[in-house]
């Protein structure tokens, strides 16, 4: 399996190199030369398998010769051993043909754990094999940072630097990052938005000298390995509801487009998907794009679902690459227009191709609060505000197609957003016991200006890989 950049001007790489590279050197994102397929019989055979075994079978075709079957099974078994539910990603029914996929049973209570726990083990294995050190730099709107820190804390070959928007994440999200004592973990509170943090991250990856000097690696959802790991729960949940013998739709709370892209990849592999429904909040750029064909940046509005307070949905570039017939020159043109004029127009044929598989629905603040309240009132089930945007979108889809079951992804535990939940239902969900200590623990972080030069200097001074190259 080989990988190419969406912008066509970076080397073709094998999976191991894509794993370490994150972003392509031309600023593009890596995508497989072709999507591998799973036969209907292979999909059906996933029924009843432990999640770790099913995951290994699903993602193996993407890995080439990076890991053999036994190595991969050992990695998935280890990755999911710390999850606090035996099913890893269990389904809960909350209405007729409406199911919630609980992706928050990992160590940091967010769906990012599903990919990050596996990514950390894969990356550590490859670095050991090559006798290398790496400097991981990530940007987070809340959950990615905590998941990365949990996955890499204490590893000798890796230093981790996480940028998050200062005072724009929940207290629990922040404390999950800032109370970790491991010496290889560095948290940076950036004076700016998540989009600012992501912009700095991309500029660091484009700086060849800096990238080489610190052994730069990335763990954001721009890293293809993250997307691949997330395809597994689309298959396991759909098979539990009758796939491949029936279609299943999915509603996905979406900011950076990585999670819903994993559903698209699963569909490309042969999973019969009815519709992929994008749930957004007030930062509704994806809903606006699907409605009008115009992808246009606006200011970021802080909401009660902060992990989705994003305007630049980076993984959307991978979808555009496919619907534009993998024409890298076209993608370079679109991304250039985005950089220069803050927007671009999707051509009619690619837009129709997107609409054939996706739809989008925005849940504004009142909608989100009402969805949490309604679901709790009707079922006793507590949604976090991100999951509420997905369920809100799922209900709209069911009104159009009540016969097709829809799985709505619950991407975070409600206890991570107690204020939003309390506003909706009048009580605060308790933080699980294994995380309660963070509320009183000492925090450790550095506040930096929104300046890529200052961030680069901070990293260079502290990264052990940089010292090793001097």
Coordinates of C-alpha atoms in Angstrom, one line a residue:
X1 CA 0.0 0.0 0.0
X2 CA 1.4 3.4 -1.1
X3 CA 0.3 6.9 -0.3
X4 CA 0.3 10.1 -2.3
X5 CA -0.2 13.7 -1.4
X6 CA -3.5 15.5 -2.2
X7 CA -1.3 18.3 -3.7
X8 CA 0.8 16.1 -5.9
X9 CA 4.2 17.5 -5.1
X10 CA 5.5 15.3 -2.3
X11 CA 7.1 11.9 -2.5
X12 CA 5.0 8.7 -2.6
X13 CA 5.4 7.0 0.8
X14 CA 4.7 3.6 2.5
X15 CA 2.5 3.5 5.6
X16 CA 5.4 3.6 8.1
X17 CA 6.7 6.9 6.6
X18 CA 3.1 8.4 6.4
X19 CA 2.7 7.5 10.1
X20 CA 5.8 9.5 11.0
X21 CA 5.3 12.3 8.5
X22 CA 1.7 13.4 9.4
X23 CA 1.5 16.3 6.9
X24 CA 3.0 15.9 3.4
X25 CA 6.0 18.1 2.6
X26 CA 4.0 20.1 0.0
X27 CA 1.4 21.0 2.6
X28 CA -1.0 18.3 1.3
X29 CA -2.5 15.3 3.1
X30 CA -1.6 11.7 2.4
X31 CA -4.2 9.4 0.9
X32 CA -3.9 5.8 -0.3
X33 CA -3.2 5.3 -4.0
X34 CA -6.4 3.2 -4.0
X35 CA -8.9 2.1 -1.3
X36 CA -8.7 -1.6 -0.4
X37 CA -12.0 -3.5 -0.5
X38 CA -13.5 -5.9 2.0
X39 CA -15.8 -8.6 0.5
X40 CA -19.3 -9.0 1.9
X41 CA -18.3 -12.2 3.5
X42 CA -15.4 -10.6 5.2
X43 CA -17.6 -7.8 6.6
X44 CA -20.2 -10.3 7.8
X45 CA -17.5 -12.4 9.5
X46 CA -16.7 -9.4 11.8
X47 CA -19.9 -10.1 13.8
X48 CA -19.2 -11.2 17.3
X49 CA -15.5 -10.6 17.2
X50 CA -13.7 -8.8 20.0
X51 CA -13.2 -5.2 19.0
X52 CA -9.4 -5.5 18.9
X53 CA -9.5 -8.4 16.5
X54 CA -12.1 -6.8 14.3
X55 CA -10.0 -3.6 14.2
X56 CA -6.9 -5.5 13.2
X57 CA -8.7 -7.2 10.3
X58 CA -10.2 -4.0 9.0
X59 CA -7.1 -1.8 9.0
X60 CA -4.5 -4.5 7.9
X61 CA -4.9 -3.8 4.2
X62 CA -3.8 -0.1 4.7
X63 CA -0.5 -1.0 6.5
X64 CA 1.4 -2.8 3.7
X65 CA 4.5 -4.5 5.2
X66 CA 4.7 -2.2 8.3
X67 CA 3.3 -4.8 10.7
X68 CA 2.6 -8.5 10.2
X69 CA -0.7 -10.0 11.4
X70 CA 0.7 -11.1 14.8
X71 CA 2.3 -7.7 15.4
X72 CA -0.9 -5.8 14.5
X73 CA -3.1 -8.0 16.7
X74 CA -0.7 -7.4 19.6
X75 CA -0.8 -3.6 19.0
X76 CA -4.7 -3.5 18.9
X77 CA -5.0 -5.7 22.0
X78 CA -2.6 -3.5 23.9
X79 CA -4.2 -0.3 22.6
X80 CA -7.7 -1.2 23.8
X81 CA -6.8 -3.0 27.1
X82 CA -7.2 0.2 29.1
X83 CA -10.8 0.9 27.9
X84 CA -13.4 0.7 30.6
X85 CA -16.1 -1.1 28.6
X86 CA -15.5 -4.7 27.2
X87 CA -17.1 -3.8 23.9
X88 CA -14.8 -0.8 23.5
X89 CA -17.4 1.0 21.4
X90 CA -20.9 -0.1 22.6
X91 CA -24.2 0.8 21.0
X92 CA -27.2 2.2 23.0
X93 CA -30.6 2.6 21.4
X94 CA -32.4 5.9 22.3
X95 CA -35.3 5.9 19.8
X96 CA -36.7 3.8 17.0
X97 CA -33.9 3.1 14.6
X98 CA -31.7 5.6 16.4
X99 CA -28.6 4.3 18.2
X100 CA -25.7 6.1 20.0
X101 CA -22.2 4.7 19.5
X102 CA -20.3 5.4 22.7
X103 CA -16.7 6.2 21.8
X104 CA -15.8 7.7 25.2
X105 CA -14.7 4.6 27.2
X106 CA -11.0 5.2 26.7
X107 CA -8.6 6.8 29.2
X108 CA -9.4 10.4 28.4
X109 CA -13.2 9.9 27.8
X110 CA -13.1 11.0 24.2
X111 CA -13.3 9.2 20.8
X112 CA -9.8 10.4 20.1
X113 CA -8.5 7.6 22.4
X114 CA -9.7 4.9 19.9
X115 CA -7.2 6.1 17.3
X116 CA -4.5 7.7 19.5
X117 CA -3.9 4.7 21.7
X118 CA -3.2 2.6 18.6
X119 CA -1.2 5.4 16.9
X120 CA 1.1 5.8 19.9
X121 CA 2.0 2.2 20.0
X122 CA 2.5 2.0 16.2
X123 CA 4.7 5.1 16.3
X124 CA 6.8 3.9 19.2
X125 CA 7.4 0.5 17.5
X126 CA 8.5 2.2 14.2
X127 CA 10.8 4.6 16.1
X128 CA 12.4 1.7 18.0
X129 CA 12.8 -0.2 14.8
X130 CA 14.6 2.7 13.2
X131 CA 16.4 3.8 16.4
X132 CA 15.0 7.3 16.1
X133 CA 13.6 10.1 18.3
X134 CA 10.6 12.2 17.3
X135 CA 9.1 15.5 18.3
X136 CA 5.3 15.3 18.1
X137 CA 3.5 18.6 17.7
X138 CA -0.3 18.7 17.8
X139 CA -3.0 21.3 17.8
X140 CA -6.2 20.6 19.7
X141 CA -9.6 22.1 20.1
X142 CA -9.9 20.1 23.3
X143 CA -9.8 16.3 23.1
X144 CA -6.9 15.4 20.7
X145 CA -4.3 16.9 23.0
X146 CA -5.4 14.9 26.1
X147 CA -5.6 11.7 24.0
X148 CA -2.1 12.3 22.6
X149 CA -0.6 13.1 26.0
X150 CA -2.2 10.0 27.5
X151 CA -0.8 7.8 24.6
X152 CA 2.7 9.2 24.6
X153 CA 3.4 10.3 28.2
X154 CA 6.6 8.8 29.6
X155 CA 7.9 7.3 26.2
X156 CA 11.6 7.8 25.9
X157 CA 11.8 8.3 22.1
X158 CA 9.1 11.0 21.9
X159 CA 8.6 14.6 23.1
X160 CA 5.1 15.9 22.8
X161 CA 4.1 19.6 22.3
X162 CA 0.4 20.3 22.3
X163 CA -1.1 23.7 21.3
X164 CA -4.6 24.6 22.5
X165 CA -6.5 27.8 22.3
X166 CA -6.0 29.7 25.6
X167 CA -9.2 29.9 27.6
X168 CA -11.3 28.2 24.9
X169 CA -11.5 24.7 26.1
X170 CA -13.4 23.3 29.1
X171 CA -11.8 23.1 32.5
X172 CA -11.8 19.3 32.4
X173 CA -10.3 19.3 28.9
X174 CA -7.5 21.7 30.0
X175 CA -6.7 19.8 33.2
X176 CA -6.4 16.5 31.3
X177 CA -3.5 18.1 29.4
X178 CA -1.9 20.4 32.0
X179 CA -1.8 18.1 35.1
X180 CA 0.3 15.4 33.5
X181 CA 3.7 15.3 35.2
X182 CA 5.7 13.4 32.5
X183 CA 8.9 15.2 31.5
X184 CA 8.3 14.6 27.8
X185 CA 5.0 16.4 27.8
X186 CA 4.7 20.2 27.0
X187 CA 1.4 22.0 26.8
X188 CA 1.2 25.4 25.1
X189 CA -1.8 27.7 25.6
X190 CA -1.9 29.8 22.5
X191 CA -3.4 33.3 22.5
X192 CA -5.8 32.6 19.6
X193 CA -8.3 30.1 18.2
X194 CA -7.9 26.5 17.3
X195 CA -7.7 27.5 13.6
X196 CA -4.7 29.7 14.6
X197 CA -3.1 26.7 16.4
X198 CA -3.7 24.5 13.3
X199 CA -2.2 27.2 11.0
X200 CA 1.0 27.3 13.1
X201 CA 1.1 23.5 13.1
X202 CA 0.9 23.5 9.3
X203 CA 3.6 26.2 8.9
X204 CA 5.9 24.1 11.1
X205 CA 5.4 21.1 8.9
X206 CA 6.1 23.1 5.8
X207 CA 9.4 24.4 7.2
X208 CA 11.8 21.7 6.0
X209 CA 14.7 22.9 8.1
X210 CA 12.7 22.9 11.3
X211 CA 11.0 19.6 10.5
X212 CA 14.3 17.9 10.0
X213 CA 16.0 19.5 13.0
X214 CA 13.5 18.3 15.5
X215 CA 12.3 15.0 13.9
X216 CA 8.9 16.5 13.5
X217 CA 5.9 14.1 13.6
X218 CA 2.2 14.8 13.8
X219 CA -0.8 13.1 15.5
X220 CA -3.7 15.4 14.5
X221 CA -6.4 13.9 12.3
X222 CA -4.3 15.0 9.3
X223 CA -2.3 11.9 10.1
X224 CA -3.7 9.2 7.9
X225 CA -3.2 6.5 10.6
X226 CA -5.8 8.3 12.8
X227 CA -8.4 8.1 10.0
X228 CA -7.6 4.4 9.4
X229 CA -8.0 3.5 13.0
X230 CA -11.4 5.1 13.2
X231 CA -12.8 3.2 10.3
X232 CA -13.1 0.1 12.5
X233 CA -16.0 1.3 14.6
X234 CA -18.1 2.1 11.6
X235 CA -17.8 -1.5 10.5
X236 CA -18.4 -3.0 14.0
X237 CA -21.4 -0.9 14.7
X238 CA -23.0 -1.4 11.3
X239 CA -22.4 -5.2 11.5
X240 CA -24.1 -5.2 14.9
X241 CA -27.2 -3.7 13.1
X242 CA -27.3 -6.1 10.2
X243 CA -24.6 -5.0 7.7
X244 CA -23.6 -6.0 5.1
X245 CA -27.2 -7.3 4.5
X246 CA -28.7 -3.9 5.2
X247 CA -27.6 -0.2 4.9
X248 CA -26.9 1.8 8.0
X249 CA -26.6 5.6 8.1
X250 CA -24.3 7.6 10.5
X251 CA -24.6 11.0 12.1
X252 CA -21.2 12.4 13.1
X253 CA -20.4 15.6 15.1
X254 CA -17.9 17.2 12.9
X255 CA -15.2 19.9 13.2
X256 CA -12.1 18.9 11.4
X257 CA -13.8 16.3 9.2
X258 CA -11.6 13.5 10.3
X259 CA -14.2 11.3 12.0
X260 CA -16.8 11.5 9.3
X261 CA -14.0 10.9 6.7
X262 CA -13.4 7.6 8.4
X263 CA -17.0 6.7 7.6
X264 CA -16.5 7.7 4.0
X265 CA -13.4 5.4 3.9
X266 CA -15.4 2.6 5.3
X267 CA -17.9 3.1 2.6
X268 CA -15.2 3.1 0.0
X269 CA -14.0 -0.3 1.4
X270 CA -17.5 -1.8 0.8
X271 CA -19.5 -1.0 3.9
X272 CA -23.1 -0.3 2.8
X273 CA -23.7 3.2 4.2
X274 CA -27.1 4.9 3.6
X275 CA -26.0 8.5 4.4
X276 CA -23.2 10.2 6.2
X277 CA -24.8 13.0 8.1
X278 CA -22.5 15.8 9.3
X279 CA -23.6 17.5 12.6
X280 CA -22.1 20.9 13.2
X281 CA -22.6 23.7 15.7
X282 CA -22.8 27.5 15.1
X283 CA -19.5 27.2 13.3
X284 CA -21.4 25.7 10.4
X285 CA -19.0 26.0 7.5
X286 CA -19.6 22.4 6.3
X287 CA -23.4 22.8 6.4
X288 CA -23.0 26.1 4.4
X289 CA -20.7 24.4 1.9
X290 CA -23.0 21.5 1.2
X291 CA -26.0 23.9 0.9
X292 CA -24.3 26.5 -1.4
X293 CA -21.2 25.0 -2.8
X294 CA -19.2 27.9 -1.3
X295 CA -16.5 27.1 1.3
X296 CA -16.0 30.4 3.0
X297 CA -14.3 31.2 6.3
X298 CA -15.9 33.3 9.0
X299 CA -14.9 34.1 12.5
X300 CA -14.9 31.3 15.0
X301 CA -17.8 31.5 17.5
X302 CA -17.2 30.0 20.9
X303 CA -19.9 27.4 21.8
X304 CA -20.7 24.8 24.4
X305 CA -19.3 22.2 22.0
X306 CA -15.7 23.7 21.8
X307 CA -14.1 20.7 20.0
X308 CA -16.1 21.8 17.0
X309 CA -15.3 25.5 17.1
X310 CA -13.4 25.3 13.8
X311 CA -13.7 26.9 10.4
X312 CA -10.9 25.2 8.6
X313 CA -11.9 21.5 8.3
X314 CA -8.5 20.1 7.2
X315 CA -9.6 16.6 6.3
X316 CA -12.2 18.0 3.8
X317 CA -9.2 18.3 1.5
X318 CA -9.0 14.5 1.3
X319 CA -12.7 14.3 0.2
X320 CA -12.1 17.1 -2.4
X321 CA -9.2 15.2 -3.8
X322 CA -11.4 12.2 -4.5
X323 CA -14.4 14.1 -5.9
X324 CA -12.1 16.1 -8.2
X325 CA -10.9 12.9 -9.7
X326 CA -7.6 13.0 -7.7
X327 CA -6.5 16.0 -9.7
X328 CA -3.8 17.5 -7.5
X329 CA -3.5 20.7 -9.5
X330 CA -7.2 21.4 -8.9
X331 CA -6.7 20.8 -5.1
X332 CA -3.6 23.1 -5.1
X333 CA -5.8 25.8 -6.7
X334 CA -8.6 25.4 -4.2
X335 CA -6.2 25.5 -1.2
X336 CA -4.4 28.4 -2.6
X337 CA -7.7 30.3 -2.9
X338 CA -8.5 29.4 0.7
X339 CA -5.1 30.8 1.8
X340 CA -5.4 34.0 -0.3
X341 CA -9.1 34.9 -0.2
X342 CA -10.5 32.8 2.6
X343 CA -12.7 30.7 0.4
X344 CA -13.4 28.8 -2.7
X345 CA -16.3 27.4 -4.7
X346 CA -16.8 23.7 -5.2
X347 CA -17.5 22.9 -8.9
X348 CA -21.0 21.5 -9.7
X349 CA -20.0 17.9 -10.5
X350 CA -17.8 17.4 -7.4
X351 CA -20.5 19.1 -5.2
X352 CA -23.1 16.7 -6.5
X353 CA -20.7 13.8 -5.7
X354 CA -20.4 15.0 -2.2
X355 CA -24.2 15.5 -1.8
X356 CA -24.8 12.0 -3.0
X357 CA -23.1 10.6 0.1
X358 CA -23.2 13.4 2.7
X359 CA -25.7 15.8 4.2
X360 CA -25.2 18.3 6.9
X361 CA -27.3 19.9 9.7
X362 CA -26.3 22.7 12.1
X363 CA -27.4 22.6 15.7
X364 CA -27.1 26.1 17.2
X365 CA -26.8 26.7 21.0
X366 CA -30.5 26.5 21.8
X367 CA -30.8 23.4 19.6
X368 CA -27.9 21.7 21.4
X369 CA -29.3 22.4 24.9
X370 CA -32.8 21.3 23.9
X371 CA -31.4 18.0 22.4
X372 CA -29.6 17.2 25.6
X373 CA -32.8 18.0 27.6
X374 CA -35.1 16.0 25.2
X375 CA -33.0 12.9 25.2
X376 CA -32.6 12.9 28.9
X377 CA -36.3 13.6 29.4
X378 CA -37.4 10.8 27.1
X379 CA -34.8 8.1 27.9
X380 CA -32.7 9.2 31.0
X381 CA -29.6 9.1 28.7
X382 CA -27.2 12.0 29.0
X383 CA -25.5 13.4 25.9
X384 CA -22.5 15.6 25.9
X385 CA -23.0 18.8 23.7
X386 CA -21.0 17.4 20.8
X387 CA -23.0 14.2 20.7
X388 CA -26.2 16.3 20.9
X389 CA -25.3 18.0 17.6
X390 CA -25.1 14.5 16.1
X391 CA -28.4 13.3 17.5
X392 CA -30.0 16.5 16.4
X393 CA -28.9 15.8 12.9
X394 CA -29.8 12.1 13.1
X395 CA -33.4 12.9 14.0
X396 CA -33.7 15.1 10.9
X397 CA -32.4 12.2 8.8
X398 CA -34.9 9.8 10.4
X399 CA -37.7 12.2 9.5
X400 CA -36.8 11.7 5.8
X401 CA -35.8 8.0 6.0
X402 CA -37.3 6.3 9.0
X403 CA -36.6 2.8 7.7
X404 CA -32.8 3.0 7.7
X405 CA -31.2 2.7 11.1
X406 CA -28.9 5.5 12.0
X407 CA -25.9 5.4 14.4
X408 CA -25.0 8.8 16.0
X409 CA -21.5 9.0 17.3
X410 CA -21.1 10.1 20.9
X411 CA -17.6 11.5 20.9
X412 CA -17.1 12.5 24.5
X413 CA -18.3 11.6 28.0
X414 CA -20.8 14.2 29.3
X415 CA -18.7 14.7 32.4
X416 CA -16.2 16.6 30.3
X417 CA -18.7 19.3 29.8
X418 CA -20.6 19.5 33.1
X419 CA -21.7 23.2 32.7
X420 CA -23.5 22.5 29.4
X421 CA -25.1 19.4 30.7
X422 CA -26.3 21.2 33.9
X423 CA -27.9 24.0 31.9
X424 CA -29.9 21.4 30.0
X425 CA -31.0 18.9 32.6
X426 CA -30.4 20.7 35.9
X427 CA -27.6 18.4 37.3
X428 CA -23.9 17.8 36.7
X429 CA -22.7 14.4 35.5
X430 CA -20.0 13.1 37.9
X431 CA -16.5 12.8 36.6
X432 CA -15.4 9.1 36.5
X433 CA -13.4 8.1 39.5
X434 CA -10.1 7.5 37.6
X435 CA -10.1 11.2 36.5
X436 CA -11.4 12.9 39.6
X437 CA -7.9 13.8 40.9
X438 CA -7.3 16.2 38.0
X439 CA -9.7 18.7 39.6
X440 CA -7.2 19.4 42.4
X441 CA -3.9 18.6 40.7
X442 CA -1.2 21.2 39.9
X443 CA -1.3 22.5 36.4
X444 CA 1.8 23.0 34.1
X445 CA 1.5 24.9 30.9
X446 CA 3.1 27.9 29.0
X447 CA 1.1 30.7 27.4
X448 CA 2.5 31.9 24.1
X449 CA 1.5 34.5 21.5
X450 CA 0.0 33.5 18.2
X451 CA 3.4 33.5 16.5
X452 CA 4.9 30.6 14.7
X453 CA 8.4 31.8 15.3
X454 CA 7.9 31.9 19.1
X455 CA 6.3 28.4 19.0
X456 CA 9.2 27.0 16.9
X457 CA 11.8 28.5 19.2
X458 CA 10.0 27.1 22.3
X459 CA 10.0 23.6 20.8
X460 CA 13.6 23.7 19.5
X461 CA 14.8 24.6 23.0
X462 CA 13.1 21.6 24.6
X463 CA 13.0 18.8 22.0
X464 CA 15.5 16.1 22.7
X465 CA 15.6 15.1 19.0
X466 CA 16.9 18.6 18.3
X467 CA 19.7 18.3 20.9
X468 CA 20.6 14.9 19.4
X469 CA 21.2 16.5 16.0
X470 CA 23.5 19.2 17.2

